[in-house]
JSON list of C-alpha atoms in Angstrom, two decimals:
[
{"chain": "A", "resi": 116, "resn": "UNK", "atom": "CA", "xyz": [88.30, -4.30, 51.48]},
{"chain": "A", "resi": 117, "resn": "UNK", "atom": "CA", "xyz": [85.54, -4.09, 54.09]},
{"chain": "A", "resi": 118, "resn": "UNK", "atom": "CA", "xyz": [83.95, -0.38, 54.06]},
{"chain": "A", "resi": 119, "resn": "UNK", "atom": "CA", "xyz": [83.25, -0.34, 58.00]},
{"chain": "A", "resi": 120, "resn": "UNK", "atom": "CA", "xyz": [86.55, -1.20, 60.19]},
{"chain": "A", "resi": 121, "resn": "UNK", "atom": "CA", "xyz": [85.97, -2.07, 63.65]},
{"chain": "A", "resi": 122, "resn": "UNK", "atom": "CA", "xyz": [88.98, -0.28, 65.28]},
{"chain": "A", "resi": 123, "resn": "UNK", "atom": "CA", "xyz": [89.63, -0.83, 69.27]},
{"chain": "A", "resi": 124, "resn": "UNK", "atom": "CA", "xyz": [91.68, 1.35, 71.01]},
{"chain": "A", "resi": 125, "resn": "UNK", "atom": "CA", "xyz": [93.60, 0.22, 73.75]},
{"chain": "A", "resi": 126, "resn": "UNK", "atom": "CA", "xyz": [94.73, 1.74, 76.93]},
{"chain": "A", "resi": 127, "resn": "UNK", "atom": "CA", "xyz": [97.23, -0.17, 78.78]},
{"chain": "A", "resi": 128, "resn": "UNK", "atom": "CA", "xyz": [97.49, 1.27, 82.03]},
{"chain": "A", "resi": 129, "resn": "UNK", "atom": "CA", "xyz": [99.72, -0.82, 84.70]},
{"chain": "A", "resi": 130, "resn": "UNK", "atom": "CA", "xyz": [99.56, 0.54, 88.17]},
{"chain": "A", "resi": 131, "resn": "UNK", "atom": "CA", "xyz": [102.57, -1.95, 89.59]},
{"chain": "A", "resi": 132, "resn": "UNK", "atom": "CA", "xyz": [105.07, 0.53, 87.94]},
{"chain": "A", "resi": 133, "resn": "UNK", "atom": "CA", "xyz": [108.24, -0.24, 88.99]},
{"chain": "A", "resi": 134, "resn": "UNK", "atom": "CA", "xyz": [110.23, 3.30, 88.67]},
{"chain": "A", "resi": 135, "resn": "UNK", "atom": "CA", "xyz": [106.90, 5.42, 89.43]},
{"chain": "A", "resi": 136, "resn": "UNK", "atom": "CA", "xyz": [103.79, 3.33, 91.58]},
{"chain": "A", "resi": 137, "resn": "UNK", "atom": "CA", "xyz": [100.37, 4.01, 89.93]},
{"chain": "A", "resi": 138, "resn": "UNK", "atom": "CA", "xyz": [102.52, 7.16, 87.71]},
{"chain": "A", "resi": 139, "resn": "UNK", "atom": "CA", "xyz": [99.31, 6.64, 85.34]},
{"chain": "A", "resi": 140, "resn": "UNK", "atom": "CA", "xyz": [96.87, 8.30, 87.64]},
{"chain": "A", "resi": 141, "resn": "UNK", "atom": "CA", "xyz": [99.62, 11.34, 89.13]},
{"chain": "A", "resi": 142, "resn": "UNK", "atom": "CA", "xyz": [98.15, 14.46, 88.33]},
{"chain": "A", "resi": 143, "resn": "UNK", "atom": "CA", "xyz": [99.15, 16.52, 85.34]},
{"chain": "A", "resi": 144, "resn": "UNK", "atom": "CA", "xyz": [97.70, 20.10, 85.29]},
{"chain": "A", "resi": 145, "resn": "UNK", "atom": "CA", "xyz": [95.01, 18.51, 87.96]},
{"chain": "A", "resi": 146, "resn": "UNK", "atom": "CA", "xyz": [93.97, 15.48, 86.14]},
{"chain": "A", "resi": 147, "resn": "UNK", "atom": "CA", "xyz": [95.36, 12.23, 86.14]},
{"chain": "A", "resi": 148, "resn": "UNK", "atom": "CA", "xyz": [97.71, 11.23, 83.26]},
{"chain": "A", "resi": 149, "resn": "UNK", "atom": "CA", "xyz": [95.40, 8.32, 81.84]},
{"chain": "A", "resi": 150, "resn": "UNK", "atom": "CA", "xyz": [92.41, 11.41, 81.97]},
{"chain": "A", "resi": 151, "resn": "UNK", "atom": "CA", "xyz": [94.04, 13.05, 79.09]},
{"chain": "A", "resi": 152, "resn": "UNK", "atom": "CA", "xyz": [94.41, 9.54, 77.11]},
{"chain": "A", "resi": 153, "resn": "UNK", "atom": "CA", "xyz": [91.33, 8.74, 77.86]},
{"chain": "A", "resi": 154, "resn": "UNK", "atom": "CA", "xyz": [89.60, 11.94, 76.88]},
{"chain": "A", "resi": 155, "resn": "UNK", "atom": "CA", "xyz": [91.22, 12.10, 73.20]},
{"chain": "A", "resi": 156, "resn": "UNK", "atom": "CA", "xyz": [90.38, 8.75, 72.57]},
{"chain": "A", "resi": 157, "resn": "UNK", "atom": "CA", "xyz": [86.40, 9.44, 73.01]},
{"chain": "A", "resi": 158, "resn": "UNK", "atom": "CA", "xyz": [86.89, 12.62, 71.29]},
{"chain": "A", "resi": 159, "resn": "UNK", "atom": "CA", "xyz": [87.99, 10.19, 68.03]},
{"chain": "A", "resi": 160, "resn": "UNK", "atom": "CA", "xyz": [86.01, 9.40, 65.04]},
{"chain": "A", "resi": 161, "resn": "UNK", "atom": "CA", "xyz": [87.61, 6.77, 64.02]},
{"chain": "A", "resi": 162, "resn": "UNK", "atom": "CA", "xyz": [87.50, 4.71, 67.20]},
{"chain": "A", "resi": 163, "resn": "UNK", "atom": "CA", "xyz": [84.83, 1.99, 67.31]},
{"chain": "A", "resi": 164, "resn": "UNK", "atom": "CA", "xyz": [85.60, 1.12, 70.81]},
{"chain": "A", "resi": 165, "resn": "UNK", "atom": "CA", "xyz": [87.84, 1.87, 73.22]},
{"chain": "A", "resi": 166, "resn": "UNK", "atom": "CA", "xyz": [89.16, -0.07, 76.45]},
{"chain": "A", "resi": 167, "resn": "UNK", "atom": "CA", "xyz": [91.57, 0.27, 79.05]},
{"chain": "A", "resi": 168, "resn": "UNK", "atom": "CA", "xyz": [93.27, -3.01, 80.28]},
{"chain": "A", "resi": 169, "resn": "UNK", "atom": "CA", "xyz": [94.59, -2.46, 83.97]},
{"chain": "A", "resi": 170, "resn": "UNK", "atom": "CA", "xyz": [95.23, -4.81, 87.06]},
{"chain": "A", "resi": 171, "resn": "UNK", "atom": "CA", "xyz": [94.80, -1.95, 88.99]},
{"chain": "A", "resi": 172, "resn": "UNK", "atom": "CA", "xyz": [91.61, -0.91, 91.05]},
{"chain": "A", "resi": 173, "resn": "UNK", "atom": "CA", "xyz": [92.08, 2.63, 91.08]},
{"chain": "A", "resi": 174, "resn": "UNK", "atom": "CA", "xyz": [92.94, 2.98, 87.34]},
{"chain": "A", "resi": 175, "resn": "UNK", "atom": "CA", "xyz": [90.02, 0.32, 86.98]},
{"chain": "A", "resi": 176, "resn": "UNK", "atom": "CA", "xyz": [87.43, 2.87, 89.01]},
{"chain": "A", "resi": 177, "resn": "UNK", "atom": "CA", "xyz": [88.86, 6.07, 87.24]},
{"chain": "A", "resi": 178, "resn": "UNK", "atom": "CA", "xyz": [88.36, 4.54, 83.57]},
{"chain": "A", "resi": 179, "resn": "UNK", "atom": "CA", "xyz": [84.94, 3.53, 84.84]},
{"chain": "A", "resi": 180, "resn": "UNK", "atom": "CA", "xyz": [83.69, 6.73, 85.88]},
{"chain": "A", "resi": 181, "resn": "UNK", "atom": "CA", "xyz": [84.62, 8.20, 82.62]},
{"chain": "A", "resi": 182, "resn": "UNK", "atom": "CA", "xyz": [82.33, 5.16, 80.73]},
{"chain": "A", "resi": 183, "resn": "UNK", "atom": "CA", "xyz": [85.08, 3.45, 79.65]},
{"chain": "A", "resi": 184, "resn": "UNK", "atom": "CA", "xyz": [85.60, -0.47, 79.21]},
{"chain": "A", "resi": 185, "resn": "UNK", "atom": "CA", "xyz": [88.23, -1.82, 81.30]},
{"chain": "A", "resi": 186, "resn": "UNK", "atom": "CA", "xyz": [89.47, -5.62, 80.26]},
{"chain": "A", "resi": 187, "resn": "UNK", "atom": "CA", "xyz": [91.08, -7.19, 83.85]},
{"chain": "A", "resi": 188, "resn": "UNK", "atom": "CA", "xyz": [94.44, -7.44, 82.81]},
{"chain": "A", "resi": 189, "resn": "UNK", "atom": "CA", "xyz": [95.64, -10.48, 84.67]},
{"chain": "A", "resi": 190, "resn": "UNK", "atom": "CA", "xyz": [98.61, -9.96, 87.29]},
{"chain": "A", "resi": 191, "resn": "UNK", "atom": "CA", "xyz": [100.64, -12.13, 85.12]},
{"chain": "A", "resi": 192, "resn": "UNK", "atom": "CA", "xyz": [100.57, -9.57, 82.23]},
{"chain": "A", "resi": 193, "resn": "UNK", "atom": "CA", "xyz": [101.64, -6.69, 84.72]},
{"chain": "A", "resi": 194, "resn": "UNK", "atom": "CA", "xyz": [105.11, -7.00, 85.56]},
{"chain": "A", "resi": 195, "resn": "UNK", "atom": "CA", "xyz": [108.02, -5.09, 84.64]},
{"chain": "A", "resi": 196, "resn": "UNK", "atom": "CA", "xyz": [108.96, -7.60, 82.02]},
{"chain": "A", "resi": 197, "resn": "UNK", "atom": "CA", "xyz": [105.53, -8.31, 80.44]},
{"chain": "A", "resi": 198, "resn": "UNK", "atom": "CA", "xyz": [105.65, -8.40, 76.76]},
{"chain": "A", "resi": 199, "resn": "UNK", "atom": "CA", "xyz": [103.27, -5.61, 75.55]},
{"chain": "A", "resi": 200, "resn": "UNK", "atom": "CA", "xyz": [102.41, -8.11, 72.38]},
{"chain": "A", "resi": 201, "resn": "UNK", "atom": "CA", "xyz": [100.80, -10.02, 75.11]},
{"chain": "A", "resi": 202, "resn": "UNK", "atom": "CA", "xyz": [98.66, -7.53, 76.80]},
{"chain": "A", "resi": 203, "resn": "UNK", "atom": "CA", "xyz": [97.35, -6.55, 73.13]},
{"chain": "A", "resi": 204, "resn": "UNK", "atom": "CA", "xyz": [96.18, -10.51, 72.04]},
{"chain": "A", "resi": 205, "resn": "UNK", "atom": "CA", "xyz": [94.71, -10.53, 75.36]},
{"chain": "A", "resi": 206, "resn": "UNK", "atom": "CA", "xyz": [92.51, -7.21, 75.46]},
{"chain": "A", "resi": 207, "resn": "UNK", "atom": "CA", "xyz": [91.98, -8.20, 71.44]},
{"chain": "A", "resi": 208, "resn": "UNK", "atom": "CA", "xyz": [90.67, -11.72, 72.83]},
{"chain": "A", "resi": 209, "resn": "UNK", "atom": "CA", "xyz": [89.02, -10.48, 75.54]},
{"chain": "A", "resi": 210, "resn": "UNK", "atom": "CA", "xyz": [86.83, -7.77, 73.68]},
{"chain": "A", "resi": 211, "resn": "UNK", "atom": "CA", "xyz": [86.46, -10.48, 70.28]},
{"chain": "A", "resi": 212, "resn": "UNK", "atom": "CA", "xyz": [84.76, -13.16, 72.89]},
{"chain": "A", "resi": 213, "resn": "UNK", "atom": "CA", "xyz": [83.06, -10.88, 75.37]},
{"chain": "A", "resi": 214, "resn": "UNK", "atom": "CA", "xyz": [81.52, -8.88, 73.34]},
{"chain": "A", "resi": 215, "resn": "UNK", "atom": "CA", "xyz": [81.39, -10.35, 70.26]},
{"chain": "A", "resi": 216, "resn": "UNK", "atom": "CA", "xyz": [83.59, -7.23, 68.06]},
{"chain": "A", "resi": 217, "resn": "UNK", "atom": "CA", "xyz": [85.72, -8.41, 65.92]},
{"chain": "A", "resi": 218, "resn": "UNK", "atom": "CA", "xyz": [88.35, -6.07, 65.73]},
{"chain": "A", "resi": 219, "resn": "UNK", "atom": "CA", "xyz": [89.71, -5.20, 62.35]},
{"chain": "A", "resi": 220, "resn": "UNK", "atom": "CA", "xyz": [92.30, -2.45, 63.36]},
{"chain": "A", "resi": 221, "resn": "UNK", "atom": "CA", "xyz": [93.90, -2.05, 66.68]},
{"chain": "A", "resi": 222, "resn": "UNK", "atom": "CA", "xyz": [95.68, 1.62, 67.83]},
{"chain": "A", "resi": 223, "resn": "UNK", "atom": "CA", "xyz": [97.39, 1.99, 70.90]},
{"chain": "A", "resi": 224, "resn": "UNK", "atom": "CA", "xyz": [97.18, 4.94, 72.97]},
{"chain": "A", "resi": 225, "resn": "UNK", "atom": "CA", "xyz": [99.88, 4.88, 75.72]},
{"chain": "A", "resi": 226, "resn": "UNK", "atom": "CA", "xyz": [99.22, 7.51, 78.73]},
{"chain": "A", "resi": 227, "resn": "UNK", "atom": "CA", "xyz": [102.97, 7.87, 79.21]},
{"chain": "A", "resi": 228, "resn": "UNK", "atom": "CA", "xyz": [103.68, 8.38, 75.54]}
]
């Protein structure tokens, strides 16, 4: 078994919410919800990377600012009935090709969870 796992942490983060628009970046106790994702993740040790895949510009901006990778989720992979197996192989894809990590492990951090 290899000694050093390359583990990515994923942050989906939709803003074309269909019950609650952009309910990832509504403030909870003054921060955004995805701040508080977001935060833990870069407070991990076990994290090799983490991302957050978003259509959305403001979520996009907000990750950003905090030095966090965001993967362009395309709009096609942010509806209400997107398969969330989908939005994982493409962030995986995304950050295997772009950046040439091959991810080992994958854990996924959902704001709303």
């Amino acid at each position: 078994m290899k000694k050093n796992l390359n583990i990515l942490g994923i942050i989906p983060a939709r803003g074309n919410s269909k019950r609650i628009p952009h309910k990832n970046m509504k403030l909870f106790h003054g921060k955004p919800l995805i701040h508080y994702t977001i935060k833990e993740a870069k407070k991990s040790k076990f994290l090799s990377k983490v991302i957050v895949s978003t259509e959305d510009k403001q979520l996009s901006n907000y990750a950003k600012k905090l030095k966090i990778t965001v993967i362009p989720r395309p709009s096609k992979l942010a509806k209400n009935n997107s398969s969330q197996y989908d939005v994982i192989k493409h962030s995986i894809d995304y950050v295997e090709s772009m950046n040439k990590f091959p991810v080992d492990v994958f854990v996924l951090l959902q704001p709303t969870s």
